mmCIF file of C-alpha atoms in Angstrom:
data_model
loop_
_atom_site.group_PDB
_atom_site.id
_atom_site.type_symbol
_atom_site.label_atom_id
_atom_site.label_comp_id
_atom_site.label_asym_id
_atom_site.label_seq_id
_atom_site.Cartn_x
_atom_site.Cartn_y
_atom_site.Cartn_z
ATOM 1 C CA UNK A 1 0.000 0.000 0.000
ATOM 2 C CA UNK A 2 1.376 3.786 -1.004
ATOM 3 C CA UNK A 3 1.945 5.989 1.560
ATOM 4 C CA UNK A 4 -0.337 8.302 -0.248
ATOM 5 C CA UNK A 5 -3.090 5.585 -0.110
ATOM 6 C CA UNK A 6 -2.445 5.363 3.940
ATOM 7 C CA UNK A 7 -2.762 8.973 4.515
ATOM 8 C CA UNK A 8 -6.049 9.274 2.439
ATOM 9 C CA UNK A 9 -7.457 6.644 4.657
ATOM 10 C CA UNK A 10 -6.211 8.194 8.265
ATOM 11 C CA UNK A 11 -9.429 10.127 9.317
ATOM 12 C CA UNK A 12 -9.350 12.900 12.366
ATOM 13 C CA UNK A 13 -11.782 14.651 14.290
ATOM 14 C CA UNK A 14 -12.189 17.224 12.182
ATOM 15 C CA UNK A 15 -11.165 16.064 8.825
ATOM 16 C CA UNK A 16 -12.470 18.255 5.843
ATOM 17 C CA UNK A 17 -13.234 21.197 7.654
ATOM 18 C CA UNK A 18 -12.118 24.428 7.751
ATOM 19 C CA UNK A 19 -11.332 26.670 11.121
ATOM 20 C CA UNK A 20 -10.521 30.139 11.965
ATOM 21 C CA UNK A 21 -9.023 30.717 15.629
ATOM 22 C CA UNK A 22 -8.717 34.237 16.310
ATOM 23 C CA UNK A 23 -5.837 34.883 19.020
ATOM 24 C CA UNK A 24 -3.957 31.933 17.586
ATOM 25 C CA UNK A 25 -0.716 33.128 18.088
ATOM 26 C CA UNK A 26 -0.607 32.158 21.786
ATOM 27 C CA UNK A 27 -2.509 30.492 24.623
ATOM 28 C CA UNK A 28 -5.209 28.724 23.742
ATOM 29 C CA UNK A 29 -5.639 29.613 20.242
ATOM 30 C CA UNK A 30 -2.298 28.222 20.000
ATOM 31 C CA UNK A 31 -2.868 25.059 21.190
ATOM 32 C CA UNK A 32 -6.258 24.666 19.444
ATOM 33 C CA UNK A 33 -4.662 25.520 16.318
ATOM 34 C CA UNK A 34 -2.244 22.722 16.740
ATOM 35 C CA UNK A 35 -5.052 19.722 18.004
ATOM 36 C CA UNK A 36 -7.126 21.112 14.823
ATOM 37 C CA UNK A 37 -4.852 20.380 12.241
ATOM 38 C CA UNK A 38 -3.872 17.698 13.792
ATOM 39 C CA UNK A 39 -7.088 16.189 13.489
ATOM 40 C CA UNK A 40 -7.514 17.452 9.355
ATOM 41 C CA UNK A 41 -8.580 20.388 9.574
ATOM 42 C CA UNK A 42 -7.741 23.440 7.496
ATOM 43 C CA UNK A 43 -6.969 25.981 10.215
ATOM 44 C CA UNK A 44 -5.965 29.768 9.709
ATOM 45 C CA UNK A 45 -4.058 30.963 12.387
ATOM 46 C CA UNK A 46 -5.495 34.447 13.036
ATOM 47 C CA UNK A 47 -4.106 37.155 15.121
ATOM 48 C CA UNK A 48 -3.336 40.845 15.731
ATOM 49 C CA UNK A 49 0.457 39.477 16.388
ATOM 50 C CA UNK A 50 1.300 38.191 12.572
ATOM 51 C CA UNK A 51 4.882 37.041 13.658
ATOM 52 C CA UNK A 52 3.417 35.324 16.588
ATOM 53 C CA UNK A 53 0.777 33.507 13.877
ATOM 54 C CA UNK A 54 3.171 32.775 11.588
ATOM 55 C CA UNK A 55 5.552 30.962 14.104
ATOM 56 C CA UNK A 56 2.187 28.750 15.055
ATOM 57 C CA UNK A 57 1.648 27.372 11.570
ATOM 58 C CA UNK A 58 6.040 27.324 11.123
ATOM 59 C CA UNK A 59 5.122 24.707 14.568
ATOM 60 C CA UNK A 60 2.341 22.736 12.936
ATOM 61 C CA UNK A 61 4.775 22.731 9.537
ATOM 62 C CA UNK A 62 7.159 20.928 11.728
ATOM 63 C CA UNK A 63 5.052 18.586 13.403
ATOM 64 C CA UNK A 64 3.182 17.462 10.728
ATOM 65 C CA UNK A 65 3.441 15.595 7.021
ATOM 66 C CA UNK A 66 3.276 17.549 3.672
ATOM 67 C CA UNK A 67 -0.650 17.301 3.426
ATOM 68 C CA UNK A 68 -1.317 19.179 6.579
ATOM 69 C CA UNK A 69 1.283 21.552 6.076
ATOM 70 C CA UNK A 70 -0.762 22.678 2.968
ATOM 71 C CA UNK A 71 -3.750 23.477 4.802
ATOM 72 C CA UNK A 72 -2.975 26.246 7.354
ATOM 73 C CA UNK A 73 -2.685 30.112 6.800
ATOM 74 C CA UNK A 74 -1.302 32.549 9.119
ATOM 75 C CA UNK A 75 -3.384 35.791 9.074
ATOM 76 C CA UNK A 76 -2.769 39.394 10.375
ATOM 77 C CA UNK A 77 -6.323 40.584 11.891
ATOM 78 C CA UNK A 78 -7.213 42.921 14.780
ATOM 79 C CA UNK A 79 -10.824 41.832 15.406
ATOM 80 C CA UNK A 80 -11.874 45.111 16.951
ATOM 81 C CA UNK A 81 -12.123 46.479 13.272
ATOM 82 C CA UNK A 82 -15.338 45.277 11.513
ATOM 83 C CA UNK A 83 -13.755 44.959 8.034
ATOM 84 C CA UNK A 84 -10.773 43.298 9.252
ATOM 85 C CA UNK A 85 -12.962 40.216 10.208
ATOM 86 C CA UNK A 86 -14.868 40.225 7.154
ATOM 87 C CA UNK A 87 -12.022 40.214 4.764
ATOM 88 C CA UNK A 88 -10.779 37.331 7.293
ATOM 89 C CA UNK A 89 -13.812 35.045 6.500
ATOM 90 C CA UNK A 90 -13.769 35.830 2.403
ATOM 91 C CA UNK A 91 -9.726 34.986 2.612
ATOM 92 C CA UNK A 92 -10.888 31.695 4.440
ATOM 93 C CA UNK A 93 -13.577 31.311 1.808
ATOM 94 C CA UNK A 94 -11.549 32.134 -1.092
ATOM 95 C CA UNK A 95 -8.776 29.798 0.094
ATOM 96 C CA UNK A 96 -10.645 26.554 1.160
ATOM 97 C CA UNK A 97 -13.879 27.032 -0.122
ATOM 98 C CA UNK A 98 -15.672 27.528 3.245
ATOM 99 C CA UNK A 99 -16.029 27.723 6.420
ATOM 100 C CA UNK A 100 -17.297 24.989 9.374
ATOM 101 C CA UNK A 101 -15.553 26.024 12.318
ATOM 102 C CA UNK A 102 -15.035 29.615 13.779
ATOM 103 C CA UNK A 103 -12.780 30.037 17.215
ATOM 104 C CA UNK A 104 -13.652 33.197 18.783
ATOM 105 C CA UNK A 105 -10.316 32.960 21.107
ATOM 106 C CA UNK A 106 -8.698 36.529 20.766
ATOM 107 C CA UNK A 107 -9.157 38.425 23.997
ATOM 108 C CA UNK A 108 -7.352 41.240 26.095
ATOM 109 C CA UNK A 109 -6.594 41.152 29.824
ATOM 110 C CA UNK A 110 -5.526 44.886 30.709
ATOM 111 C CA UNK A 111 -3.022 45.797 33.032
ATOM 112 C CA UNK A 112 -4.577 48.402 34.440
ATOM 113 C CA UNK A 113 -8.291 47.226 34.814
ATOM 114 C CA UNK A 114 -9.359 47.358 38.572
ATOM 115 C CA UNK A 115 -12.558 48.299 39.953
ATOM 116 C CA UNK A 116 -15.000 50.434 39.247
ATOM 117 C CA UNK A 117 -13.726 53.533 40.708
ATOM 118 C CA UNK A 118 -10.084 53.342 39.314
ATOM 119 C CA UNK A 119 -10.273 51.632 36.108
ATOM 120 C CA UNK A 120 -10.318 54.096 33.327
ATOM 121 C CA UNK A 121 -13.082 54.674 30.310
ATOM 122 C CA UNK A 122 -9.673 53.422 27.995
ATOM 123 C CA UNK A 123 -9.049 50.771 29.491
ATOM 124 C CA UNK A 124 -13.020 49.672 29.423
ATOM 125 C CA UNK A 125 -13.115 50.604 25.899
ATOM 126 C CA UNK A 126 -10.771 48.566 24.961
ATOM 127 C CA UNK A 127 -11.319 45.334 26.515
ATOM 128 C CA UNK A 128 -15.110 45.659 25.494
ATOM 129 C CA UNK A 129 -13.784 46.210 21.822
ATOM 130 C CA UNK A 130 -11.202 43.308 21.750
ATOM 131 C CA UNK A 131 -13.194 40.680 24.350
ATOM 132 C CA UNK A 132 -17.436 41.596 23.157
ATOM 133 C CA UNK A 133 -17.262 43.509 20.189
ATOM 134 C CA UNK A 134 -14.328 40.981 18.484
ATOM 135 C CA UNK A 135 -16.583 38.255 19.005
ATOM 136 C CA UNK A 136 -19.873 39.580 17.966
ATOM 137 C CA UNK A 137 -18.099 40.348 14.412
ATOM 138 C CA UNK A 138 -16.335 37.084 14.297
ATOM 139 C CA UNK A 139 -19.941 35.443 15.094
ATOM 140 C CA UNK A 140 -21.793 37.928 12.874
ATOM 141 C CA UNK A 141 -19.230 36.981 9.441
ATOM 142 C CA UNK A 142 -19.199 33.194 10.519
ATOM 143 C CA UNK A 143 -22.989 32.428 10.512
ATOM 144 C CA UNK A 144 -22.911 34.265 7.028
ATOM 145 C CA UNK A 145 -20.433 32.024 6.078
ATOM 146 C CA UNK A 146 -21.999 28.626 7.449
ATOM 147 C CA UNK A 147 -25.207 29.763 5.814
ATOM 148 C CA UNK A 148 -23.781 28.505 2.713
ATOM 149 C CA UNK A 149 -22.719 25.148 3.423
ATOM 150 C CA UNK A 150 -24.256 21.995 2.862
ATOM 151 C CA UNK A 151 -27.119 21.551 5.468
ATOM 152 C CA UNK A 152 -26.003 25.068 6.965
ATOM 153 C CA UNK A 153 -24.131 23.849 9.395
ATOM 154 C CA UNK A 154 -21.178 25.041 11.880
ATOM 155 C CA UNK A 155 -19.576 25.595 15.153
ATOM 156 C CA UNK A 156 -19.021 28.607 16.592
ATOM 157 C CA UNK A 157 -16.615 28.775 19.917
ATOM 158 C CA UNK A 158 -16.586 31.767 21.935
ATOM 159 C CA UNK A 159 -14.050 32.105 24.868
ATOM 160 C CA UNK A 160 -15.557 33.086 28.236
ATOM 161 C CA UNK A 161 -14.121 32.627 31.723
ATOM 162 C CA UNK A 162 -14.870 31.605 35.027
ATOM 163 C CA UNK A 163 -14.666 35.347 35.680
ATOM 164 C CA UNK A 164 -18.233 35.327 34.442
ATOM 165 C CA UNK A 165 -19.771 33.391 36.994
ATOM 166 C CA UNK A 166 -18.151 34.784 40.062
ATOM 167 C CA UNK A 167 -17.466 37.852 41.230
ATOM 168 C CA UNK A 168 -13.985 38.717 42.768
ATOM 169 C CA UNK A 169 -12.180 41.182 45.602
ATOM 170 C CA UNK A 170 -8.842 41.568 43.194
ATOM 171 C CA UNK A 171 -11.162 42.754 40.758
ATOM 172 C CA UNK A 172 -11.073 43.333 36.791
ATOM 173 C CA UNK A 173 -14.486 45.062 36.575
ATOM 174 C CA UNK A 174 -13.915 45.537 32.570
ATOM 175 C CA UNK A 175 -12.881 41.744 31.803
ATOM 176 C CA UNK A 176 -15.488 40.403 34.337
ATOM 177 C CA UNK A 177 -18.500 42.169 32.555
ATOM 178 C CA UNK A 178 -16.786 41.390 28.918
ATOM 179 C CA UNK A 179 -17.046 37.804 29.857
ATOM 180 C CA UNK A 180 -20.537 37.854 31.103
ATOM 181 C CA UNK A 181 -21.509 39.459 28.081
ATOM 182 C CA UNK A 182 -19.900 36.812 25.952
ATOM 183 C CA UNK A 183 -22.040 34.168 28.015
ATOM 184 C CA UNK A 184 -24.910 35.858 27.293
ATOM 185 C CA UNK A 185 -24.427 37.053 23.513
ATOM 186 C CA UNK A 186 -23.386 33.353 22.537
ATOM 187 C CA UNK A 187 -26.578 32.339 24.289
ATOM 188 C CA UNK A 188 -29.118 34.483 22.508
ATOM 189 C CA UNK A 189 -27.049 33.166 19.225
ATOM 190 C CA UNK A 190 -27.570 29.497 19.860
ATOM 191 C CA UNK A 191 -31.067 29.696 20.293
ATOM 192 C CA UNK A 192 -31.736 32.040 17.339
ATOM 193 C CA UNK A 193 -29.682 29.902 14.946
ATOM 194 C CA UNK A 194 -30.632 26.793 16.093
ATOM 195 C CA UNK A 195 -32.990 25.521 13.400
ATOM 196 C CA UNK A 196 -30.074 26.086 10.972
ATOM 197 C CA UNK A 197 -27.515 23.401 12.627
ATOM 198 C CA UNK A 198 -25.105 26.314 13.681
ATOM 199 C CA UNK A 199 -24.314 25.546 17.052
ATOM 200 C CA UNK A 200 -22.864 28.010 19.247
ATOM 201 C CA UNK A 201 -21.236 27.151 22.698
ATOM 202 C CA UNK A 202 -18.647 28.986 25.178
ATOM 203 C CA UNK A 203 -15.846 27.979 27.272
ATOM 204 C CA UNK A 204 -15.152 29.246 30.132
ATOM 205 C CA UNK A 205 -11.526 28.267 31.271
ATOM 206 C CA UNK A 206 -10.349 29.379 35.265
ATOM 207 C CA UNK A 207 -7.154 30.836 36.023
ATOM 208 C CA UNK A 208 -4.520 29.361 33.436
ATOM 209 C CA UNK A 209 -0.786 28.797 33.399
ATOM 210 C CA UNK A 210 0.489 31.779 30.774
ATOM 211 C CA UNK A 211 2.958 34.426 30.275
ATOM 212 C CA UNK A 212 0.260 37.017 30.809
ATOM 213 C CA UNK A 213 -1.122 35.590 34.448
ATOM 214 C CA UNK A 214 2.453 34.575 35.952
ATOM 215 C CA UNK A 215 3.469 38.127 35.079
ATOM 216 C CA UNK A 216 0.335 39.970 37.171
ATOM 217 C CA UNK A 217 0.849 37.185 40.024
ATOM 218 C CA UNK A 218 4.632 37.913 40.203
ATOM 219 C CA UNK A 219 4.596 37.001 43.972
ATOM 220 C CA UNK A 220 4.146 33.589 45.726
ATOM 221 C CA UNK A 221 1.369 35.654 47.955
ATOM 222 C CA UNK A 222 -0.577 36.748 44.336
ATOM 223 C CA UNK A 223 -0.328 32.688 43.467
ATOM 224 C CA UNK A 224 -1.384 31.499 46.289
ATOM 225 C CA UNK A 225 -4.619 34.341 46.917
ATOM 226 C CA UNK A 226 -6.020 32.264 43.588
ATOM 227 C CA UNK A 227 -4.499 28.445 44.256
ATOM 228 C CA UNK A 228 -6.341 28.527 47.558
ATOM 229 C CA UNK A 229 -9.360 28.706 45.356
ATOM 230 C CA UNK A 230 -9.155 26.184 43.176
ATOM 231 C CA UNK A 231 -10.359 22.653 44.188
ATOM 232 C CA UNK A 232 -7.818 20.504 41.695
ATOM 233 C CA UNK A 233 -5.008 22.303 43.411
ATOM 234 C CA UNK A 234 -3.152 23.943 40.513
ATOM 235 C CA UNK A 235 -3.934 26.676 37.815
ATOM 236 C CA UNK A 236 -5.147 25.072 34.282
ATOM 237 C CA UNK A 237 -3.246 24.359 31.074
ATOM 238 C CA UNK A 238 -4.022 26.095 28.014
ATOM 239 C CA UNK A 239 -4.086 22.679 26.103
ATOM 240 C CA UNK A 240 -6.787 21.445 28.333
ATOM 241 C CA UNK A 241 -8.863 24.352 27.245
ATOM 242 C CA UNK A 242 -8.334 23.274 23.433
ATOM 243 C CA UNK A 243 -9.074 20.103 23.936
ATOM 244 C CA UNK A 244 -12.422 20.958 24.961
ATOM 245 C CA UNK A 245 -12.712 23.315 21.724
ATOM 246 C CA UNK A 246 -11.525 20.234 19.657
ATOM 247 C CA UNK A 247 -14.660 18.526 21.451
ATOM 248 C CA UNK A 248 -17.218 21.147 20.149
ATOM 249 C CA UNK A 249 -15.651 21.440 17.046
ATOM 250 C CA UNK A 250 -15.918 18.334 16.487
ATOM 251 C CA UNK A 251 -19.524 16.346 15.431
ATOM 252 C CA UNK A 252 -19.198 14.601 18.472
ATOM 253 C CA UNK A 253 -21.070 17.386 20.377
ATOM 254 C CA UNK A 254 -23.556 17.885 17.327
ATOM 255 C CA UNK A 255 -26.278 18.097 20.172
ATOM 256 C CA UNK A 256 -24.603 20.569 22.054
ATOM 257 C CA UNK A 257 -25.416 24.166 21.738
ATOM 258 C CA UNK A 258 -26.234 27.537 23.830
ATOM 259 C CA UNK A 259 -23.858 25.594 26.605
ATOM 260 C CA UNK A 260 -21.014 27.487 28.996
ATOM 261 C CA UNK A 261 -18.541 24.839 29.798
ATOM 262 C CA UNK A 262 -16.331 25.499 32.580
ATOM 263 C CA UNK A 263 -12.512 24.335 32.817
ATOM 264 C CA UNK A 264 -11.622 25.890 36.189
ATOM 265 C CA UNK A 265 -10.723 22.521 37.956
ATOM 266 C CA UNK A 266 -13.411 23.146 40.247
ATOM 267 C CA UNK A 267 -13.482 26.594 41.196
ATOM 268 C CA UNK A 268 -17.191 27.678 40.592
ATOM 269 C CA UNK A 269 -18.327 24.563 42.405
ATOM 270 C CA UNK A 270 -16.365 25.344 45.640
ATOM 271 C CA UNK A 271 -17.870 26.921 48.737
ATOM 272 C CA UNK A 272 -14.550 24.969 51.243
ATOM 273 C CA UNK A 273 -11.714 23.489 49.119
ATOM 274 C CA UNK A 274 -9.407 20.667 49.706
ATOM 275 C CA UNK A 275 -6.044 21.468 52.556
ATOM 276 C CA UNK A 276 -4.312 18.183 51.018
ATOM 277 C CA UNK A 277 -1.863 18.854 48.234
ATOM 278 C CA UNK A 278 -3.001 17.818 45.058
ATOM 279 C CA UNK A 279 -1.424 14.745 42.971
ATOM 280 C CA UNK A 280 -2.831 16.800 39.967
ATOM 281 C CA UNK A 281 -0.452 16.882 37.328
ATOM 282 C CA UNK A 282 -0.614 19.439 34.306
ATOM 283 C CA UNK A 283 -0.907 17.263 30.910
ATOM 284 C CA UNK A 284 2.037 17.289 28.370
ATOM 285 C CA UNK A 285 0.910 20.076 25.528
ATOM 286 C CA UNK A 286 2.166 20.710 22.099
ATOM 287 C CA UNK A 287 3.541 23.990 23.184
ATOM 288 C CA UNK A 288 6.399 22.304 25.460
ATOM 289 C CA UNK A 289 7.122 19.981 23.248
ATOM 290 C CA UNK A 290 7.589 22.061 20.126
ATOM 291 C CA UNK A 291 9.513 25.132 21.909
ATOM 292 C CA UNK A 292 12.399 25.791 20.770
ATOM 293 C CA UNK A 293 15.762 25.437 23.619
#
């Protein structure tokens, strides 16, 4: 049997469609990005950062054979700007053909967003541009899209956060209520688009491991003010917030829609949490693996 023969027959998760992952130059976009093609889909690596998309498909060149390498696009977008997300989806269309999958990852955590009374109008603006406003247009140009595919059908992924649940005395009043809108907006989408097998769900992942939250918890005191929160013991993995993308990407949730899945390891279920330390170990991700020493 040719080796051409053997790949042909290799099915994954997601082969023959087509994604978009906005933020996919980092986190979890990064990771998802990754799973995705490694399960056949055509992904295109989206982000505001086009060196830090590029070097995410570069990643996915090295990690995978010829025919995968063929089917992923870096792409230069800042999804605060309307037409900037609409020439995204008619690149995707023009390139592949369509569009079955749309990752509404990109998101901003600002530095300076506090509480009511100190965090400024900028700062608000902002986050409500990148975090609400970024994934209304990627949702809005999506369902367009996945009007025109056979049996109208798609999956839309929006990126909450625990944040939206629960309210918090180290506050980030601007995230917080970006993330609660997110929940809501991806509800009201669900249900609307329902009847035209576009399925809409959020994830909602609790504090996780990154650049970006090690840098604002810079002491062992900052660490520990969330940890003690957090039933499982230790703060989440970005890859274990893609895998649960790659789940409603996939047609194995086909009956899942209007749904806010949490990946906190417990946190919005706790009222007392565990004193023991945790045997919880973080899983092995493609990001480790593949960094360059």
């Amino acid at each position: 049997m040719s080796i051409s023969s053997v790949i042909k027959d290799l099915k994954g998760r997601l082969d023959g469609k087509v994604a978009i992952i906005t933020g996919g130059g980092s986190g979890i976009g990064y990771e998802s990005a990754i799973l995705f093609a490694r399960e056949g889909a055509s992904v295109v690596v989206a982000d505001n950062d086009l060196k830090a998309a590029e070097s995410c498909v570069e990643r996915i060149k090295e990690k995978f054979p010829m025919h995968v390498r063929k089917h992923t696009l870096a792409y230069k977008v800042d999804v605060t700007k309307e037409e900037e997300v609409k020439k995204l989806v008619e690149t995707t269309l023009k390139e592949f053909g369509k569009l079955d999958i749309m990752f509404n990852c990109a998101e901003i955590i600002h530095p300076h967003d506090d509480n009511c009374l100190n965090t400024d109008e900028k700062v608000w603006d902002v986050t409500m541009n990148t975090n609400v406003k970024g994934v209304w247009y990627g949702c809005k140009y999506a369902i367009e899209a996945m009007r025109r595919n056979s049996g109208c059908k798609g999956s839309i992924i929006n990126t909450a956060s625990y944040s939206g649940f629960l309210g918090s005395a180290t506050p980030q009043i601007a995230y917080t209520a970006s993330k609660g809108a997110v929940i809501a907006l991806s509800r009201e989408l669900a249900v609307t688009h329902a009847r035209e097998n576009i399925r809409v769900n959020t994830i909602c992942p609790g504090p996780l491991r990154t650049p970006e939250l090690l840098n604002l918890l810079n002491t062992d005191d900052k660490k520990n003010r969330r940890l003690c929160h957090i039933p499982i013991g230790r703060f989440g993995e970005p890859i274990e917030s893609a895998q649960m993308a790659l789940f409603l990407a996939s047609d194995e949730s086909s009956y899942v829609t209007g749904t806010e899945i949490k990946i906190d390891g417990g946190l919005t279920a706790a009222y007392v949490t565990p004193e023991e330390a945790t045997t919880s170990l973080p899983p092995k991700n493609y990001f480790k693996t593949l960094e360059k020493k």
